[in-house]
Amino acid sequence: MRRPELPVPIGNPLQILLLACSFALAGYAGVRLLEGDWFEIALWFVGAAVVHDLVLVPLYGAADQTLLRTFEAVGRRTWIPYVRVPAALSLLLLLVWFPLITGRVTHRYTGATGRPPAGLSRRCSGASRDR
């Protein structure tokens, strides 16, 4: 006799426990994040969503279509993932570290970590300490 199927598939208990823990951690981080100046943080999130949807998504699409047409023209369509993935990861890392690399938020970095950035822009540019 077959077990009756549930209308919504439920994972095994370990998956449910891990999902509940991740929601609890995200909730805790959200509460801690909004403890300070919540309006500025909410404004930043809304602004980031609007800029992403209205500016960056069309740019992503245009760049991807250009890449697709270029590789189709030379007959190497299978190479596209080998360009898309590294480019996406590189842009993500640049987005995350750009403010610190340019030195615009050194006071915030020092205030949050208690340490100065200690020549991060030199390390990122490839300059050695001996120069």
Short mmCIF file of C-alpha atoms in Angstrom, two decimals:
data_model
loop_
_atom_site.label_atom_id
_atom_site.label_comp_id
_atom_site.label_asym_id
_atom_site.label_seq_id
_atom_site.Cartn_x
_atom_site.Cartn_y
_atom_site.Cartn_z
CA MET A 1 0.00 0.00 0.00
CA ARG A 2 1.35 3.42 -0.98
CA ARG A 3 1.64 6.29 1.41
CA PRO A 4 -0.68 9.16 0.61
CA GLU A 5 1.17 12.10 -0.90
CA LEU A 6 1.04 15.40 0.92
CA PRO A 7 -0.09 18.43 -1.09
CA VAL A 8 3.11 20.25 -0.12
CA PRO A 9 6.32 18.20 -0.06
CA ILE A 10 8.06 18.39 3.32
CA GLY A 11 11.77 17.68 3.65
CA ASN A 12 13.41 15.45 6.16
CA PRO A 13 13.67 16.64 9.79
CA LEU A 14 17.28 17.79 9.41
CA GLN A 15 16.34 20.07 6.51
CA ILE A 16 13.46 21.54 8.48
CA LEU A 17 15.70 22.10 11.52
CA LEU A 18 18.38 23.81 9.40
CA LEU A 19 15.77 25.99 7.72
CA ALA A 20 14.30 27.01 11.09
CA CYS A 21 17.79 27.81 12.41
CA SER A 22 18.60 29.94 9.36
CA PHE A 23 15.34 31.89 9.78
CA ALA A 24 16.11 32.40 13.48
CA LEU A 25 19.63 33.65 12.66
CA ALA A 26 18.32 35.99 9.95
CA GLY A 27 15.68 37.32 12.34
CA TYR A 28 18.28 37.92 15.05
CA ALA A 29 20.56 39.71 12.58
CA GLY A 30 17.64 41.85 11.38
CA VAL A 31 16.73 42.87 14.92
CA ARG A 32 20.35 43.74 15.72
CA LEU A 33 20.74 45.65 12.44
CA LEU A 34 17.62 47.73 12.97
CA GLU A 35 18.60 48.62 16.57
CA GLY A 36 20.47 51.73 15.47
CA ASP A 37 19.28 54.17 12.85
CA TRP A 38 16.52 52.03 11.34
CA PHE A 39 15.25 54.71 8.95
CA GLU A 40 18.59 55.09 7.20
CA ILE A 41 18.93 51.32 6.86
CA ALA A 42 15.39 50.95 5.48
CA LEU A 43 16.03 53.82 3.05
CA TRP A 44 19.25 52.12 1.90
CA PHE A 45 17.43 48.83 1.27
CA VAL A 46 14.65 50.51 -0.71
CA GLY A 47 17.15 52.57 -2.70
CA ALA A 48 19.25 49.49 -3.44
CA ALA A 49 16.19 47.57 -4.63
CA VAL A 50 15.07 50.40 -6.91
CA VAL A 51 18.55 50.97 -8.37
CA HIS A 52 19.00 47.23 -8.89
CA ASP A 53 15.66 46.76 -10.63
CA LEU A 54 15.65 49.91 -12.75
CA VAL A 55 19.33 50.28 -13.61
CA LEU A 56 21.36 47.14 -13.04
CA VAL A 57 18.98 44.45 -14.34
CA PRO A 58 18.75 46.10 -17.79
CA LEU A 59 22.56 46.41 -17.82
CA TYR A 60 22.93 42.72 -16.88
CA GLY A 61 20.54 41.76 -19.66
CA ALA A 62 22.27 43.89 -22.27
CA ALA A 63 25.70 42.56 -21.31
CA ASP A 64 24.44 38.98 -21.37
CA GLN A 65 22.81 39.42 -24.78
CA THR A 66 26.03 40.93 -26.13
CA LEU A 67 28.01 38.01 -24.74
CA LEU A 68 25.53 35.50 -26.16
CA ARG A 69 25.58 37.05 -29.64
CA THR A 70 29.37 37.29 -29.64
CA PHE A 71 29.89 33.64 -28.74
CA GLU A 72 27.17 32.48 -31.14
CA ALA A 73 28.85 34.42 -33.95
CA VAL A 74 32.11 32.55 -33.45
CA GLY A 75 30.37 29.23 -32.83
CA ARG A 76 31.41 28.83 -29.17
CA ARG A 77 28.10 29.04 -27.34
CA THR A 78 29.26 26.36 -24.86
CA TRP A 79 31.90 28.76 -23.53
CA ILE A 80 29.33 31.23 -22.16
CA PRO A 81 29.16 29.80 -18.59
CA TYR A 82 32.96 30.01 -18.38
CA VAL A 83 32.66 33.77 -18.84
CA ARG A 84 29.39 34.43 -16.98
CA VAL A 85 30.34 32.82 -13.66
CA PRO A 86 33.79 34.42 -13.16
CA ALA A 87 32.46 37.79 -14.32
CA ALA A 88 29.53 37.63 -11.89
CA LEU A 89 31.76 36.61 -8.98
CA SER A 90 34.32 39.31 -9.80
CA LEU A 91 31.65 42.00 -9.97
CA LEU A 92 30.15 40.82 -6.69
CA LEU A 93 33.52 41.01 -4.94
CA LEU A 94 34.14 44.45 -6.42
CA LEU A 95 30.74 45.62 -5.21
CA VAL A 96 31.41 44.39 -1.68
CA TRP A 97 34.96 45.70 -1.30
CA PHE A 98 34.87 48.87 -3.44
CA PRO A 99 34.14 51.33 -0.60
CA LEU A 100 37.02 50.01 1.48
CA ILE A 101 39.40 49.83 -1.48
CA THR A 102 38.73 53.47 -2.37
CA GLY A 103 39.20 54.53 1.26
CA ARG A 104 35.80 56.16 1.61
CA VAL A 105 34.73 54.25 4.71
CA THR A 106 37.96 53.86 6.64
CA HIS A 107 36.48 55.61 9.68
CA ARG A 108 33.53 53.18 9.72
CA TYR A 109 35.84 50.19 9.25
CA THR A 110 38.05 51.36 12.10
CA GLY A 111 35.03 52.02 14.32
CA ALA A 112 33.50 48.61 13.63
CA THR A 113 36.64 46.48 13.86
CA GLY A 114 38.87 48.57 16.13
CA ARG A 115 41.68 48.26 13.58
CA PRO A 116 42.81 50.53 10.76
CA PRO A 117 42.54 49.18 7.22
CA ALA A 118 46.39 49.13 7.15
CA GLY A 119 47.08 49.77 3.50
CA LEU A 120 44.24 47.79 1.99
CA SER A 121 44.35 49.87 -1.19
CA ARG A 122 48.06 49.02 -1.60
CA ARG A 123 47.41 45.32 -1.07
CA CYS A 124 44.56 45.34 -3.58
CA SER A 125 46.54 47.20 -6.21
CA GLY A 126 49.35 44.63 -6.06
CA ALA A 127 51.98 46.99 -4.64
CA SER A 128 54.39 45.32 -2.26
CA ARG A 129 55.21 46.62 1.24
CA ASP A 130 58.83 47.30 0.28
CA ARG A 131 57.95 50.12 -2.08
#
